[in-house]
């Protein structure tokens, strides 16, 4: 196929399915890779790390775990991941994630957009582009700001369509009424009740 986005989104969904269901967050999966310039099919992609929500101890997000896993392999703490991410000429760092990176977290922990933006510290190239499968539903923080914040930081992003229902169903598996949330997020009205 012309682009690898669908394949990576399906891999991210499989990662998200490993996340323990909770009513207090979404189950999300993320992949960090290095892509060769002018390689639209991703044939030369190098997977650097993966992560899923609560993979690591504490109240952790998928993108956070993705960075933390990479940092651990290079013996630095997650907040210094920028210093160990590869910066090779002719290649760019790309992140695939099932849900729009968070711009705000009810827990007050650092949002993932900040963690993504921080990879550019010290004039490093950092993360070039983020592909995600759905915008964050309004469940916890209302209108999501993630995309706007990525744009403001000069980081490209793109919505990969076609997996919304699947991603949202996985994401809300631990919620009281995930099905209603999924329908709402997909812009579907309440379930038609039989009136006959
Ligand atoms: N992109 C993304 N990846 C994740 O792994 C995850 N769990 C969320 N979820 C976003 C949601 O807004 C927050 O989960 C709530 O705002 C609660 O905040 P905490 O997670 O407790 O910090 N979003
Ligand atoms: Zn997050």
PDB file of C-alpha atoms and ligand atoms in Angstrom:
ATOM      1  CA  UNK A   1       0.000   0.000   0.000  1.00  0.00           C
ATOM      2  CA  UNK A   2       1.119   3.548  -0.724  1.00  0.00           C
ATOM      3  CA  UNK A   3       1.531   4.593   2.895  1.00  0.00           C
ATOM      4  CA  UNK A   4       2.339   2.588   6.050  1.00  0.00           C
ATOM      5  CA  UNK A   5       0.007   4.645   8.283  1.00  0.00           C
ATOM      6  CA  UNK A   6      -2.767   2.044   8.526  1.00  0.00           C
ATOM      7  CA  UNK A   7      -0.298  -0.702   9.401  1.00  0.00           C
ATOM      8  CA  UNK A   8       1.243   1.378  12.189  1.00  0.00           C
ATOM      9  CA  UNK A   9      -2.185   2.448  13.496  1.00  0.00           C
ATOM     10  CA  UNK A  10      -3.194  -1.214  13.756  1.00  0.00           C
ATOM     11  CA  UNK A  11       0.040  -1.956  15.626  1.00  0.00           C
ATOM     12  CA  UNK A  12      -0.732   0.938  18.005  1.00  0.00           C
ATOM     13  CA  UNK A  13      -4.234  -0.484  18.599  1.00  0.00           C
ATOM     14  CA  UNK A  14      -2.656  -3.834  19.512  1.00  0.00           C
ATOM     15  CA  UNK A  15      -0.407  -2.006  21.964  1.00  0.00           C
ATOM     16  CA  UNK A  16      -3.390  -0.139  23.458  1.00  0.00           C
ATOM     17  CA  UNK A  17      -5.177  -3.468  24.003  1.00  0.00           C
ATOM     18  CA  UNK A  18      -2.430  -4.408  26.478  1.00  0.00           C
ATOM     19  CA  UNK A  19      -3.327  -1.446  28.710  1.00  0.00           C
ATOM     20  CA  UNK A  20      -5.201  -2.207  31.974  1.00  0.00           C
ATOM     21  CA  UNK A  21      -8.750  -0.797  31.667  1.00  0.00           C
ATOM     22  CA  UNK A  22      -9.379   2.179  33.989  1.00  0.00           C
ATOM     23  CA  UNK A  23     -12.295   4.626  34.302  1.00  0.00           C
ATOM     24  CA  UNK A  24      -9.829   7.481  34.777  1.00  0.00           C
ATOM     25  CA  UNK A  25      -7.961   7.525  31.474  1.00  0.00           C
ATOM     26  CA  UNK A  26      -7.939   6.174  27.903  1.00  0.00           C
ATOM     27  CA  UNK A  27      -6.115   3.025  26.700  1.00  0.00           C
ATOM     28  CA  UNK A  28      -3.703   4.263  24.059  1.00  0.00           C
ATOM     29  CA  UNK A  29      -0.776   2.803  22.112  1.00  0.00           C
ATOM     30  CA  UNK A  30       2.244   4.616  20.639  1.00  0.00           C
ATOM     31  CA  UNK A  31       5.179   3.833  18.329  1.00  0.00           C
ATOM     32  CA  UNK A  32       8.306   5.960  17.848  1.00  0.00           C
ATOM     33  CA  UNK A  33      10.288   5.439  14.648  1.00  0.00           C
ATOM     34  CA  UNK A  34      12.945   6.988  12.420  1.00  0.00           C
ATOM     35  CA  UNK A  35      11.931   7.467   8.773  1.00  0.00           C
ATOM     36  CA  UNK A  36      14.225   8.095   5.854  1.00  0.00           C
ATOM     37  CA  UNK A  37      13.428  11.265   3.884  1.00  0.00           C
ATOM     38  CA  UNK A  38      11.676  10.553   0.582  1.00  0.00           C
ATOM     39  CA  UNK A  39      10.584   7.103   1.724  1.00  0.00           C
ATOM     40  CA  UNK A  40       6.752   7.502   1.686  1.00  0.00           C
ATOM     41  CA  UNK A  41       6.099   3.774   2.032  1.00  0.00           C
ATOM     42  CA  UNK A  42       8.290   3.585   5.139  1.00  0.00           C
ATOM     43  CA  UNK A  43      10.286   0.738   3.651  1.00  0.00           C
ATOM     44  CA  UNK A  44      13.406   1.991   5.487  1.00  0.00           C
ATOM     45  CA  UNK A  45      11.638   2.780   8.779  1.00  0.00           C
ATOM     46  CA  UNK A  46      13.501   1.950  11.988  1.00  0.00           C
ATOM     47  CA  UNK A  47      11.265   1.298  15.014  1.00  0.00           C
ATOM     48  CA  UNK A  48      12.872   2.954  18.040  1.00  0.00           C
ATOM     49  CA  UNK A  49      10.333   2.306  20.800  1.00  0.00           C
ATOM     50  CA  UNK A  50       6.730   1.473  21.670  1.00  0.00           C
ATOM     51  CA  UNK A  51       4.510   2.228  24.662  1.00  0.00           C
ATOM     52  CA  UNK A  52       0.991   1.832  25.976  1.00  0.00           C
ATOM     53  CA  UNK A  53      -1.001   3.485  28.771  1.00  0.00           C
ATOM     54  CA  UNK A  54       0.148   2.329  32.222  1.00  0.00           C
ATOM     55  CA  UNK A  55       2.781   0.014  30.741  1.00  0.00           C
ATOM     56  CA  UNK A  56       5.174   1.520  33.243  1.00  0.00           C
ATOM     57  CA  UNK A  57       4.503   2.032  36.941  1.00  0.00           C
ATOM     58  CA  UNK A  58       2.338   4.934  37.980  1.00  0.00           C
ATOM     59  CA  UNK A  59      -0.241   6.931  36.076  1.00  0.00           C
ATOM     60  CA  UNK A  60       1.644   6.810  32.760  1.00  0.00           C
ATOM     61  CA  UNK A  61       0.517   7.613  29.229  1.00  0.00           C
ATOM     62  CA  UNK A  62       1.388   5.671  26.086  1.00  0.00           C
ATOM     63  CA  UNK A  63       3.597   8.409  24.628  1.00  0.00           C
ATOM     64  CA  UNK A  64       5.277   8.878  28.003  1.00  0.00           C
ATOM     65  CA  UNK A  65       6.049   5.132  28.187  1.00  0.00           C
ATOM     66  CA  UNK A  66       7.320   5.176  24.613  1.00  0.00           C
ATOM     67  CA  UNK A  67       9.864   7.851  25.556  1.00  0.00           C
ATOM     68  CA  UNK A  68      10.618   6.285  28.944  1.00  0.00           C
ATOM     69  CA  UNK A  69      11.306   2.877  27.371  1.00  0.00           C
ATOM     70  CA  UNK A  70      13.743   4.431  24.900  1.00  0.00           C
ATOM     71  CA  UNK A  71      15.413   6.508  27.614  1.00  0.00           C
ATOM     72  CA  UNK A  72      15.824   3.422  29.827  1.00  0.00           C
ATOM     73  CA  UNK A  73      17.626   1.519  27.063  1.00  0.00           C
ATOM     74  CA  UNK A  74      20.031   4.467  26.877  1.00  0.00           C
ATOM     75  CA  UNK A  75      20.384   4.802  30.648  1.00  0.00           C
ATOM     76  CA  UNK A  76      18.863   8.243  31.047  1.00  0.00           C
ATOM     77  CA  UNK A  77      15.633   9.309  32.802  1.00  0.00           C
ATOM     78  CA  UNK A  78      12.574   9.931  30.593  1.00  0.00           C
ATOM     79  CA  UNK A  79      12.865  13.702  30.911  1.00  0.00           C
ATOM     80  CA  UNK A  80      16.304  13.544  29.275  1.00  0.00           C
ATOM     81  CA  UNK A  81      15.202  11.391  26.349  1.00  0.00           C
ATOM     82  CA  UNK A  82      15.965  14.243  23.931  1.00  0.00           C
ATOM     83  CA  UNK A  83      19.666  13.808  24.622  1.00  0.00           C
ATOM     84  CA  UNK A  84      19.669  10.175  23.438  1.00  0.00           C
ATOM     85  CA  UNK A  85      17.201  10.289  20.520  1.00  0.00           C
ATOM     86  CA  UNK A  86      18.958   9.768  17.170  1.00  0.00           C
ATOM     87  CA  UNK A  87      19.401  12.854  14.984  1.00  0.00           C
ATOM     88  CA  UNK A  88      20.657  11.498  11.675  1.00  0.00           C
ATOM     89  CA  UNK A  89      20.774  13.695   8.579  1.00  0.00           C
ATOM     90  CA  UNK A  90      18.290  12.466   5.989  1.00  0.00           C
ATOM     91  CA  UNK A  91      16.046  10.841   8.590  1.00  0.00           C
ATOM     92  CA  UNK A  92      13.177  12.183  10.724  1.00  0.00           C
ATOM     93  CA  UNK A  93      11.600  11.050  14.011  1.00  0.00           C
ATOM     94  CA  UNK A  94       7.931  10.129  13.676  1.00  0.00           C
ATOM     95  CA  UNK A  95       5.402   9.113  16.331  1.00  0.00           C
ATOM     96  CA  UNK A  96       2.236   7.107  15.676  1.00  0.00           C
ATOM     97  CA  UNK A  97      -0.351   7.112  18.461  1.00  0.00           C
ATOM     98  CA  UNK A  98      -3.948   5.924  18.536  1.00  0.00           C
ATOM     99  CA  UNK A  99      -5.189   9.128  20.211  1.00  0.00           C
ATOM    100  CA  UNK A 100      -4.242  12.796  19.853  1.00  0.00           C
ATOM    101  CA  UNK A 101      -1.457  13.510  22.388  1.00  0.00           C
ATOM    102  CA  UNK A 102      -2.863  15.160  25.501  1.00  0.00           C
ATOM    103  CA  UNK A 103      -2.456  18.883  26.005  1.00  0.00           C
ATOM    104  CA  UNK A 104      -3.774  18.743  29.564  1.00  0.00           C
ATOM    105  CA  UNK A 105      -4.123  15.976  32.145  1.00  0.00           C
ATOM    106  CA  UNK A 106      -6.585  15.975  35.040  1.00  0.00           C
ATOM    107  CA  UNK A 107      -3.824  14.539  37.234  1.00  0.00           C
ATOM    108  CA  UNK A 108      -1.711  17.604  36.526  1.00  0.00           C
ATOM    109  CA  UNK A 109       1.147  15.429  35.237  1.00  0.00           C
ATOM    110  CA  UNK A 110       3.141  16.788  32.296  1.00  0.00           C
ATOM    111  CA  UNK A 111       1.015  16.418  29.144  1.00  0.00           C
ATOM    112  CA  UNK A 112       2.415  14.388  26.274  1.00  0.00           C
ATOM    113  CA  UNK A 113       2.493  17.369  23.909  1.00  0.00           C
ATOM    114  CA  UNK A 114       5.020  18.901  26.318  1.00  0.00           C
ATOM    115  CA  UNK A 115       7.046  15.671  26.315  1.00  0.00           C
ATOM    116  CA  UNK A 116       6.984  15.631  22.504  1.00  0.00           C
ATOM    117  CA  UNK A 117       7.927  19.316  22.235  1.00  0.00           C
ATOM    118  CA  UNK A 118      10.755  18.850  24.750  1.00  0.00           C
ATOM    119  CA  UNK A 119      12.518  16.505  22.306  1.00  0.00           C
ATOM    120  CA  UNK A 120      13.449  19.659  20.386  1.00  0.00           C
ATOM    121  CA  UNK A 121      15.341  21.195  23.310  1.00  0.00           C
ATOM    122  CA  UNK A 122      18.896  22.328  22.677  1.00  0.00           C
ATOM    123  CA  UNK A 123      18.215  22.920  18.996  1.00  0.00           C
ATOM    124  CA  UNK A 124      17.718  19.210  18.327  1.00  0.00           C
ATOM    125  CA  UNK A 125      15.445  18.128  15.492  1.00  0.00           C
ATOM    126  CA  UNK A 126      13.361  15.997  17.879  1.00  0.00           C
ATOM    127  CA  UNK A 127       9.977  14.637  16.862  1.00  0.00           C
ATOM    128  CA  UNK A 128       9.122  15.873  13.376  1.00  0.00           C
ATOM    129  CA  UNK A 129       5.526  14.630  12.981  1.00  0.00           C
ATOM    130  CA  UNK A 130       2.782  12.856  14.930  1.00  0.00           C
ATOM    131  CA  UNK A 131       0.147  10.622  13.291  1.00  0.00           C
ATOM    132  CA  UNK A 132      -2.942   9.831  15.430  1.00  0.00           C
ATOM    133  CA  UNK A 133      -6.180   7.929  14.826  1.00  0.00           C
ATOM    134  CA  UNK A 134      -8.683  10.004  16.817  1.00  0.00           C
ATOM    135  CA  UNK A 135      -8.909  13.362  18.488  1.00  0.00           C
ATOM    136  CA  UNK A 136      -9.220  13.073  22.269  1.00  0.00           C
ATOM    137  CA  UNK A 137     -12.895  12.824  23.280  1.00  0.00           C
ATOM    138  CA  UNK A 138     -14.181  15.447  25.739  1.00  0.00           C
ATOM    139  CA  UNK A 139     -14.600  12.957  28.602  1.00  0.00           C
ATOM    140  CA  UNK A 140     -11.888  14.369  30.877  1.00  0.00           C
ATOM    141  CA  UNK A 141     -10.685  17.721  29.566  1.00  0.00           C
ATOM    142  CA  UNK A 142     -13.413  18.911  27.203  1.00  0.00           C
ATOM    143  CA  UNK A 143     -12.264  20.397  23.897  1.00  0.00           C
ATOM    144  CA  UNK A 144      -8.835  18.872  23.237  1.00  0.00           C
ATOM    145  CA  UNK A 145      -5.925  21.249  22.697  1.00  0.00           C
ATOM    146  CA  UNK A 146      -3.249  18.729  21.698  1.00  0.00           C
ATOM    147  CA  UNK A 147      -3.238  19.437  17.949  1.00  0.00           C
ATOM    148  CA  UNK A 148      -3.221  23.203  18.441  1.00  0.00           C
ATOM    149  CA  UNK A 149      -0.288  22.918  20.851  1.00  0.00           C
ATOM    150  CA  UNK A 150       1.675  20.717  18.434  1.00  0.00           C
ATOM    151  CA  UNK A 151       1.117  23.268  15.660  1.00  0.00           C
ATOM    152  CA  UNK A 152       2.186  26.092  17.978  1.00  0.00           C
ATOM    153  CA  UNK A 153       5.408  24.157  18.663  1.00  0.00           C
ATOM    154  CA  UNK A 154       6.024  23.698  14.944  1.00  0.00           C
ATOM    155  CA  UNK A 155       5.399  19.959  15.079  1.00  0.00           C
ATOM    156  CA  UNK A 156       3.398  18.516  12.174  1.00  0.00           C
ATOM    157  CA  UNK A 157       0.492  16.182  12.823  1.00  0.00           C
ATOM    158  CA  UNK A 158      -1.916  14.176  10.702  1.00  0.00           C
ATOM    159  CA  UNK A 159      -5.123  12.261  11.440  1.00  0.00           C
ATOM    160  CA  UNK A 160      -5.090   8.713  10.072  1.00  0.00           C
ATOM    161  CA  UNK A 161      -8.743   7.913   9.345  1.00  0.00           C
ATOM    162  CA  UNK A 162     -10.622   4.624   9.327  1.00  0.00           C
ATOM    163  CA  UNK A 163      -9.926   3.291  12.825  1.00  0.00           C
ATOM    164  CA  UNK A 164     -11.963   5.702  14.982  1.00  0.00           C
ATOM    165  CA  UNK A 165     -14.549   3.246  16.294  1.00  0.00           C
ATOM    166  CA  UNK A 166     -11.966   0.574  17.047  1.00  0.00           C
ATOM    167  CA  UNK A 167      -9.574   3.003  18.746  1.00  0.00           C
ATOM    168  CA  UNK A 168     -12.319   4.575  20.870  1.00  0.00           C
ATOM    169  CA  UNK A 169     -13.750   1.200  21.869  1.00  0.00           C
ATOM    170  CA  UNK A 170     -10.343   0.064  23.098  1.00  0.00           C
ATOM    171  CA  UNK A 171      -9.642   3.444  24.740  1.00  0.00           C
ATOM    172  CA  UNK A 172     -12.855   3.468  26.794  1.00  0.00           C
ATOM    173  CA  UNK A 173     -13.000  -0.221  27.744  1.00  0.00           C
ATOM    174  CA  UNK A 174     -12.602   0.628  31.439  1.00  0.00           C
ATOM    175  CA  UNK A 175     -15.237   3.348  31.441  1.00  0.00           C
ATOM    176  CA  UNK A 176     -18.710   3.141  32.971  1.00  0.00           C
ATOM    177  CA  UNK A 177     -20.480   3.487  29.642  1.00  0.00           C
ATOM    178  CA  UNK A 178     -17.788   3.305  26.997  1.00  0.00           C
ATOM    179  CA  UNK A 179     -20.294   2.516  24.250  1.00  0.00           C
ATOM    180  CA  UNK A 180     -22.135   5.784  24.877  1.00  0.00           C
ATOM    181  CA  UNK A 181     -18.828   7.653  24.864  1.00  0.00           C
ATOM    182  CA  UNK A 182     -17.851   6.047  21.570  1.00  0.00           C
ATOM    183  CA  UNK A 183     -21.174   6.967  19.973  1.00  0.00           C
ATOM    184  CA  UNK A 184     -20.881  10.521  21.262  1.00  0.00           C
ATOM    185  CA  UNK A 185     -17.314  10.877  20.047  1.00  0.00           C
ATOM    186  CA  UNK A 186     -18.325   9.546  16.623  1.00  0.00           C
ATOM    187  CA  UNK A 187     -21.104  12.137  16.515  1.00  0.00           C
ATOM    188  CA  UNK A 188     -23.804   9.528  16.579  1.00  0.00           C
ATOM    189  CA  UNK A 189     -27.057  10.345  18.387  1.00  0.00           C
ATOM    190  CA  UNK A 190     -28.435   8.234  21.205  1.00  0.00           C
ATOM    191  CA  UNK A 191     -29.262   4.644  20.246  1.00  0.00           C
ATOM    192  CA  UNK A 192     -32.592   4.673  18.408  1.00  0.00           C
ATOM    193  CA  UNK A 193     -35.101   3.160  20.851  1.00  0.00           C
ATOM    194  CA  UNK A 194     -37.817   1.074  19.229  1.00  0.00           C
ATOM    195  CA  UNK A 195     -40.916   3.232  19.215  1.00  0.00           C
ATOM    196  CA  UNK A 196     -43.313   0.658  17.775  1.00  0.00           C
TER     197      UNK A 196
HETATM  198  N1  LIG B   1      -2.968  10.557  24.283  1.00  0.00           N
HETATM  199  C1  LIG B   1      -3.244   9.927  25.452  1.00  0.00           C
HETATM  200  N2  LIG B   1      -2.491   8.854  25.820  1.00  0.00           N
HETATM  201  C2  LIG B   1      -2.766   8.168  26.965  1.00  0.00           C
HETATM  202  O1  LIG B   1      -2.063   7.190  27.266  1.00  0.00           O
HETATM  203  C3  LIG B   1      -3.856   8.596  27.797  1.00  0.00           C
HETATM  204  N3  LIG B   1      -4.167   7.902  28.952  1.00  0.00           N
HETATM  205  C4  LIG B   1      -4.585   9.733  27.400  1.00  0.00           C
HETATM  206  N4  LIG B   1      -5.563  10.212  28.218  1.00  0.00           N
HETATM  207  C5  LIG B   1      -5.948  11.622  28.132  1.00  0.00           C
HETATM  208  C6  LIG B   1      -6.864  12.047  29.290  1.00  0.00           C
HETATM  209  O2  LIG B   1      -7.124  13.424  29.145  1.00  0.00           O
HETATM  210  C7  LIG B   1      -6.202  11.831  30.670  1.00  0.00           C
HETATM  211  O3  LIG B   1      -5.984  10.486  30.884  1.00  0.00           O
HETATM  212  C8  LIG B   1      -7.138  12.386  31.755  1.00  0.00           C
HETATM  213  O4  LIG B   1      -7.129  13.786  31.687  1.00  0.00           O
HETATM  214  C9  LIG B   1      -6.691  11.966  33.164  1.00  0.00           C
HETATM  215  O5  LIG B   1      -5.390  12.462  33.421  1.00  0.00           O
HETATM  216  P1  LIG B   1      -4.263  11.388  33.856  1.00  0.00           P
HETATM  217  O6  LIG B   1      -4.188  10.372  32.748  1.00  0.00           O
HETATM  218  O7  LIG B   1      -4.741  10.803  35.146  1.00  0.00           O
HETATM  219  O8  LIG B   1      -2.988  12.180  33.996  1.00  0.00           O
HETATM  220  N5  LIG B   1      -4.279  10.380  26.231  1.00  0.00           N
HETATM  221 ZN1  LIG B   2      -0.750  12.019  27.341  1.00  0.00          ZN
END
